[in-house]
Amino acid sequence: MRRLFLLLAATFVLLTGTAWAATPTDPRITGAVAAWAVRPLYVDPDYASTADQDELVKVISETSVPVYVAVVPTGEWFPERGDTALLAGRLAAANHKPGVYVVMDGDRSYGVANEIAAYAPDWTYGTGKQSLSSQLKDYVDGIKQYKSSTPEPARTTPTPTPTPEPSSSSSEDKFTVGKALANGGGGTVLGLMGGGVLGGIVLIAAAIGTPRRRKERS
């Protein structure tokens, strides 16, 4: 029932065209921001029975940078349309705090760095019956803090679709039967002309040599 409510709410947001970066009305986002005011972990009710929350909080507390974790459902049927990094960026924008924002869906952990000089892995994959805290540990072990890089906000808009390259403006000759025949006919004419010239030269030489032979015989 909870998942159905989330899907209906997400569909409503899509149909009404809500500006996500400015007004995060997704119940996953509002729920996470409310929970993060108390601790840096939000677990959707759908995952309450499977998330080892105390261990998750312990892993978060041992990281070298601020980390905010949301264990929520995600996928192609939600407004982010499978772009879980986009959901993490929108969570970061709604929370208004620098750090690494991690979205966990039970199988994978996705993350983004927001306003912090750090590298966050794009995602890590859980194996077998690995606990959520163990999955999170694998993810945060890949976080690296930088001192020289400039902190940037996380992405909150979909990645633009690449524009196809325009076709070449130069007109290339395409093969056609007509052109092939024309080219073949032109070659034939040139061949006949060349053969005619050569034949004429041979005839002239033969005509010049004939009187000489007659004189020699007489």
mmCIF file of C-alpha atoms in Angstrom:
data_model
loop_
_atom_site.group_PDB
_atom_site.id
_atom_site.type_symbol
_atom_site.label_atom_id
_atom_site.label_comp_id
_atom_site.label_asym_id
_atom_site.label_seq_id
_atom_site.Cartn_x
_atom_site.Cartn_y
_atom_site.Cartn_z
ATOM 1 C CA MET A 1 0.000 0.000 0.000
ATOM 2 C CA ARG A 2 2.854 2.355 0.866
ATOM 3 C CA ARG A 3 4.554 1.715 -2.483
ATOM 4 C CA LEU A 4 1.267 2.372 -4.290
ATOM 5 C CA PHE A 5 0.969 5.705 -2.506
ATOM 6 C CA LEU A 6 4.500 6.667 -3.539
ATOM 7 C CA LEU A 7 3.800 5.785 -7.149
ATOM 8 C CA LEU A 8 0.570 7.797 -7.179
ATOM 9 C CA ALA A 9 2.279 10.792 -5.593
ATOM 10 C CA ALA A 10 5.166 10.627 -8.043
ATOM 11 C CA THR A 11 2.722 10.409 -10.963
ATOM 12 C CA PHE A 12 0.878 13.456 -9.672
ATOM 13 C CA VAL A 13 4.117 15.430 -9.585
ATOM 14 C CA LEU A 14 4.870 14.502 -13.194
ATOM 15 C CA LEU A 15 1.399 15.478 -14.402
ATOM 16 C CA THR A 16 1.367 18.823 -12.587
ATOM 17 C CA GLY A 17 4.882 19.744 -13.810
ATOM 18 C CA THR A 18 6.250 20.639 -10.369
ATOM 19 C CA ALA A 19 9.695 22.271 -10.412
ATOM 20 C CA TRP A 20 11.655 19.605 -8.568
ATOM 21 C CA ALA A 21 14.784 21.536 -7.740
ATOM 22 C CA ALA A 22 12.757 24.348 -6.191
ATOM 23 C CA THR A 23 9.822 22.397 -4.708
ATOM 24 C CA PRO A 24 10.723 18.800 -3.825
ATOM 25 C CA THR A 25 7.208 17.406 -3.195
ATOM 26 C CA ASP A 26 8.204 13.779 -3.735
ATOM 27 C CA PRO A 27 7.261 11.998 -0.471
ATOM 28 C CA ARG A 28 10.624 10.218 -0.518
ATOM 29 C CA ILE A 29 12.376 13.593 -0.497
ATOM 30 C CA THR A 30 10.176 15.243 2.135
ATOM 31 C CA GLY A 31 10.426 12.145 4.315
ATOM 32 C CA ALA A 32 14.223 12.037 4.039
ATOM 33 C CA VAL A 33 14.692 15.752 4.787
ATOM 34 C CA ALA A 34 12.468 15.463 7.861
ATOM 35 C CA ALA A 35 14.397 12.422 9.118
ATOM 36 C CA TRP A 36 17.789 14.009 8.463
ATOM 37 C CA ALA A 37 16.938 16.811 10.888
ATOM 38 C CA VAL A 38 17.366 14.169 13.612
ATOM 39 C CA ARG A 39 19.933 11.751 12.147
ATOM 40 C CA PRO A 40 21.618 11.316 8.716
ATOM 41 C CA LEU A 41 19.540 8.238 7.818
ATOM 42 C CA TYR A 42 16.079 7.850 6.331
ATOM 43 C CA VAL A 43 14.522 4.430 5.823
ATOM 44 C CA ASP A 44 11.315 4.150 3.840
ATOM 45 C CA PRO A 45 8.642 2.053 5.614
ATOM 46 C CA ASP A 46 8.928 -0.539 2.814
ATOM 47 C CA TYR A 47 12.474 -1.267 4.032
ATOM 48 C CA ALA A 48 11.869 -0.989 7.779
ATOM 49 C CA SER A 49 11.936 -4.751 8.291
ATOM 50 C CA THR A 50 15.117 -5.371 6.297
ATOM 51 C CA ALA A 51 17.295 -2.360 7.150
ATOM 52 C CA ASP A 52 19.731 -2.799 10.039
ATOM 53 C CA GLN A 53 19.338 0.843 10.998
ATOM 54 C CA ASP A 54 21.662 0.953 14.003
ATOM 55 C CA GLU A 55 24.490 -0.515 11.935
ATOM 56 C CA LEU A 56 23.749 1.901 9.083
ATOM 57 C CA VAL A 57 24.027 4.851 11.471
ATOM 58 C CA LYS A 58 27.309 3.440 12.798
ATOM 59 C CA VAL A 59 28.775 3.228 9.287
ATOM 60 C CA ILE A 60 27.671 6.807 8.560
ATOM 61 C CA SER A 61 29.229 8.104 11.789
ATOM 62 C CA GLU A 62 32.606 6.614 10.875
ATOM 63 C CA THR A 63 32.933 8.411 7.520
ATOM 64 C CA SER A 64 35.406 11.254 7.077
ATOM 65 C CA VAL A 65 32.852 13.513 5.332
ATOM 66 C CA PRO A 66 29.178 14.254 6.032
ATOM 67 C CA VAL A 67 27.039 11.483 4.561
ATOM 68 C CA TYR A 68 23.255 11.436 4.238
ATOM 69 C CA VAL A 69 21.580 8.148 3.385
ATOM 70 C CA ALA A 70 18.079 7.492 2.066
ATOM 71 C CA VAL A 71 16.897 3.887 1.775
ATOM 72 C CA VAL A 72 13.999 4.303 -0.630
ATOM 73 C CA PRO A 73 12.423 2.632 -3.677
ATOM 74 C CA THR A 74 13.535 3.963 -7.040
ATOM 75 C CA GLY A 75 13.372 2.965 -10.688
ATOM 76 C CA GLU A 76 12.088 3.766 -14.164
ATOM 77 C CA TRP A 77 8.520 4.235 -12.922
ATOM 78 C CA PHE A 78 9.452 7.114 -10.569
ATOM 79 C CA PRO A 79 9.979 10.750 -11.665
ATOM 80 C CA GLU A 80 13.762 10.292 -11.919
ATOM 81 C CA ARG A 81 13.051 7.524 -14.461
ATOM 82 C CA GLY A 82 15.875 5.293 -13.340
ATOM 83 C CA ASP A 83 18.397 8.142 -12.975
ATOM 84 C CA THR A 84 19.057 7.516 -9.279
ATOM 85 C CA ALA A 85 21.936 10.007 -9.204
ATOM 86 C CA LEU A 86 19.361 12.644 -10.143
ATOM 87 C CA LEU A 87 17.228 11.646 -7.158
ATOM 88 C CA ALA A 88 20.291 11.929 -4.907
ATOM 89 C CA GLY A 89 20.974 15.409 -6.281
ATOM 90 C CA ARG A 90 17.406 16.504 -5.610
ATOM 91 C CA LEU A 91 17.667 15.157 -2.079
ATOM 92 C CA ALA A 92 20.833 17.211 -1.607
ATOM 93 C CA ALA A 93 19.195 20.366 -2.978
ATOM 94 C CA ALA A 94 16.201 19.916 -0.658
ATOM 95 C CA ASN A 95 18.392 19.321 2.402
ATOM 96 C CA HIS A 96 20.560 22.432 1.783
ATOM 97 C CA LYS A 97 23.665 20.925 3.401
ATOM 98 C CA PRO A 98 27.049 19.921 1.954
ATOM 99 C CA GLY A 99 27.952 16.263 1.969
ATOM 100 C CA VAL A 100 27.718 12.994 0.088
ATOM 101 C CA TYR A 101 24.129 11.901 -0.535
ATOM 102 C CA VAL A 102 23.532 8.173 -0.926
ATOM 103 C CA VAL A 103 20.372 6.483 -2.227
ATOM 104 C CA MET A 104 20.007 2.767 -1.481
ATOM 105 C CA ASP A 105 17.298 0.594 -3.017
ATOM 106 C CA GLY A 106 18.267 -2.754 -1.525
ATOM 107 C CA ASP A 107 20.466 -3.854 -4.433
ATOM 108 C CA ARG A 108 22.606 -0.855 -5.325
ATOM 109 C CA SER A 109 23.934 2.239 -3.596
ATOM 110 C CA TYR A 110 24.073 5.437 -5.657
ATOM 111 C CA GLY A 111 25.707 8.657 -4.498
ATOM 112 C CA VAL A 112 26.650 12.215 -5.389
ATOM 113 C CA ALA A 113 28.888 14.836 -3.811
ATOM 114 C CA ASN A 114 27.118 18.109 -3.055
ATOM 115 C CA GLU A 115 29.002 21.330 -2.252
ATOM 116 C CA ILE A 116 31.923 19.336 -0.893
ATOM 117 C CA ALA A 117 35.422 18.687 -2.256
ATOM 118 C CA ALA A 118 35.125 14.933 -2.468
ATOM 119 C CA TYR A 119 34.797 12.083 -4.943
ATOM 120 C CA ALA A 120 31.717 9.893 -4.574
ATOM 121 C CA PRO A 121 31.450 6.596 -6.485
ATOM 122 C CA ASP A 122 28.615 6.551 -9.013
ATOM 123 C CA TRP A 123 27.277 3.316 -7.561
ATOM 124 C CA THR A 124 28.174 0.027 -5.916
ATOM 125 C CA TYR A 125 26.331 -3.272 -6.157
ATOM 126 C CA GLY A 126 25.272 -5.518 -3.279
ATOM 127 C CA THR A 127 25.935 -9.232 -3.533
ATOM 128 C CA GLY A 128 23.752 -12.089 -2.362
ATOM 129 C CA LYS A 129 22.112 -11.521 1.007
ATOM 130 C CA GLN A 130 24.519 -8.745 1.963
ATOM 131 C CA SER A 131 23.078 -6.467 4.645
ATOM 132 C CA LEU A 132 22.357 -2.835 3.876
ATOM 133 C CA SER A 133 25.002 -1.689 6.365
ATOM 134 C CA SER A 134 27.592 -3.865 4.609
ATOM 135 C CA GLN A 135 26.522 -2.453 1.239
ATOM 136 C CA LEU A 136 26.857 1.077 2.609
ATOM 137 C CA LYS A 137 30.297 0.262 4.009
ATOM 138 C CA ASP A 138 31.433 -0.855 0.546
ATOM 139 C CA TYR A 139 30.163 2.415 -0.894
ATOM 140 C CA VAL A 140 31.641 4.850 1.657
ATOM 141 C CA ASP A 141 35.006 3.092 1.426
ATOM 142 C CA GLY A 142 35.190 4.508 -2.113
ATOM 143 C CA ILE A 143 34.643 8.123 -1.029
ATOM 144 C CA LYS A 144 37.766 10.238 -1.336
ATOM 145 C CA GLN A 145 38.167 13.750 0.016
ATOM 146 C CA TYR A 146 40.055 16.364 -2.007
ATOM 147 C CA LYS A 147 41.571 19.592 -0.794
ATOM 148 C CA SER A 148 42.344 21.262 -4.111
ATOM 149 C CA SER A 149 39.078 20.726 -6.009
ATOM 150 C CA THR A 150 36.273 23.286 -5.999
ATOM 151 C CA PRO A 151 33.035 22.075 -4.377
ATOM 152 C CA GLU A 152 30.070 22.019 -6.765
ATOM 153 C CA PRO A 153 26.352 21.408 -6.278
ATOM 154 C CA ALA A 154 24.954 18.035 -7.256
ATOM 155 C CA ARG A 155 22.985 17.713 -10.485
ATOM 156 C CA THR A 156 19.244 18.363 -10.069
ATOM 157 C CA THR A 157 18.110 18.244 -13.700
ATOM 158 C CA PRO A 158 18.038 15.339 -16.159
ATOM 159 C CA THR A 159 21.074 14.826 -18.332
ATOM 160 C CA PRO A 160 20.393 16.398 -21.751
ATOM 161 C CA THR A 161 19.866 13.975 -24.591
ATOM 162 C CA PRO A 162 22.812 14.191 -27.026
ATOM 163 C CA THR A 163 21.941 16.099 -30.204
ATOM 164 C CA PRO A 164 22.555 13.987 -33.319
ATOM 165 C CA GLU A 165 25.343 15.288 -35.546
ATOM 166 C CA PRO A 166 24.120 17.045 -38.710
ATOM 167 C CA SER A 167 24.645 15.220 -41.947
ATOM 168 C CA SER A 168 27.535 16.330 -44.158
ATOM 169 C CA SER A 169 26.687 19.316 -46.395
ATOM 170 C CA SER A 170 28.913 18.087 -49.199
ATOM 171 C CA SER A 171 26.937 16.177 -51.798
ATOM 172 C CA GLU A 172 28.432 12.791 -52.480
ATOM 173 C CA ASP A 173 27.718 11.064 -55.759
ATOM 174 C CA LYS A 174 25.513 8.086 -55.188
ATOM 175 C CA PHE A 175 25.809 4.987 -57.343
ATOM 176 C CA THR A 176 22.958 4.597 -59.813
ATOM 177 C CA VAL A 177 22.475 2.308 -62.783
ATOM 178 C CA GLY A 178 22.040 5.328 -65.049
ATOM 179 C CA LYS A 179 25.345 6.810 -63.959
ATOM 180 C CA ALA A 180 27.058 3.491 -64.365
ATOM 181 C CA LEU A 181 25.706 3.154 -67.894
ATOM 182 C CA ALA A 182 26.637 6.744 -68.675
ATOM 183 C CA ASN A 183 30.151 6.217 -67.356
ATOM 184 C CA GLY A 184 30.418 2.945 -69.270
ATOM 185 C CA GLY A 185 29.124 4.548 -72.474
ATOM 186 C CA GLY A 186 31.591 7.391 -72.143
ATOM 187 C CA GLY A 187 34.413 4.901 -71.730
ATOM 188 C CA THR A 188 33.240 2.997 -74.761
ATOM 189 C CA VAL A 189 33.154 6.145 -76.905
ATOM 190 C CA LEU A 190 36.649 7.117 -75.798
ATOM 191 C CA GLY A 191 37.833 3.585 -76.522
ATOM 192 C CA LEU A 192 36.336 3.661 -80.004
ATOM 193 C CA MET A 193 37.848 7.064 -80.706
ATOM 194 C CA GLY A 194 41.268 5.933 -79.543
ATOM 195 C CA GLY A 195 40.979 2.753 -81.580
ATOM 196 C CA GLY A 196 39.906 4.721 -84.672
ATOM 197 C CA VAL A 197 42.880 7.064 -84.419
ATOM 198 C CA LEU A 198 45.278 4.168 -83.991
ATOM 199 C CA GLY A 199 43.666 2.317 -86.881
ATOM 200 C CA GLY A 200 43.971 5.396 -89.117
ATOM 201 C CA ILE A 201 47.687 5.683 -88.380
ATOM 202 C CA VAL A 202 48.186 2.037 -89.295
ATOM 203 C CA LEU A 203 46.295 2.451 -92.581
ATOM 204 C CA ILE A 204 48.282 5.559 -93.513
ATOM 205 C CA ALA A 205 51.566 3.781 -92.793
ATOM 206 C CA ALA A 206 50.443 0.815 -94.868
ATOM 207 C CA ALA A 207 49.435 3.069 -97.790
ATOM 208 C CA ILE A 208 52.826 4.792 -97.763
ATOM 209 C CA GLY A 209 54.686 1.496 -97.694
ATOM 210 C CA THR A 210 52.715 -0.132 -100.545
ATOM 211 C CA PRO A 211 54.184 1.932 -103.492
ATOM 212 C CA ARG A 212 57.688 1.329 -102.178
ATOM 213 C CA ARG A 213 57.119 -2.415 -102.266
ATOM 214 C CA ARG A 214 55.767 -2.235 -105.851
ATOM 215 C CA LYS A 215 58.852 -0.324 -107.025
ATOM 216 C CA GLU A 216 61.145 -2.827 -105.450
ATOM 217 C CA ARG A 217 59.359 -5.711 -107.195
ATOM 218 C CA SER A 218 59.495 -4.035 -110.602
#
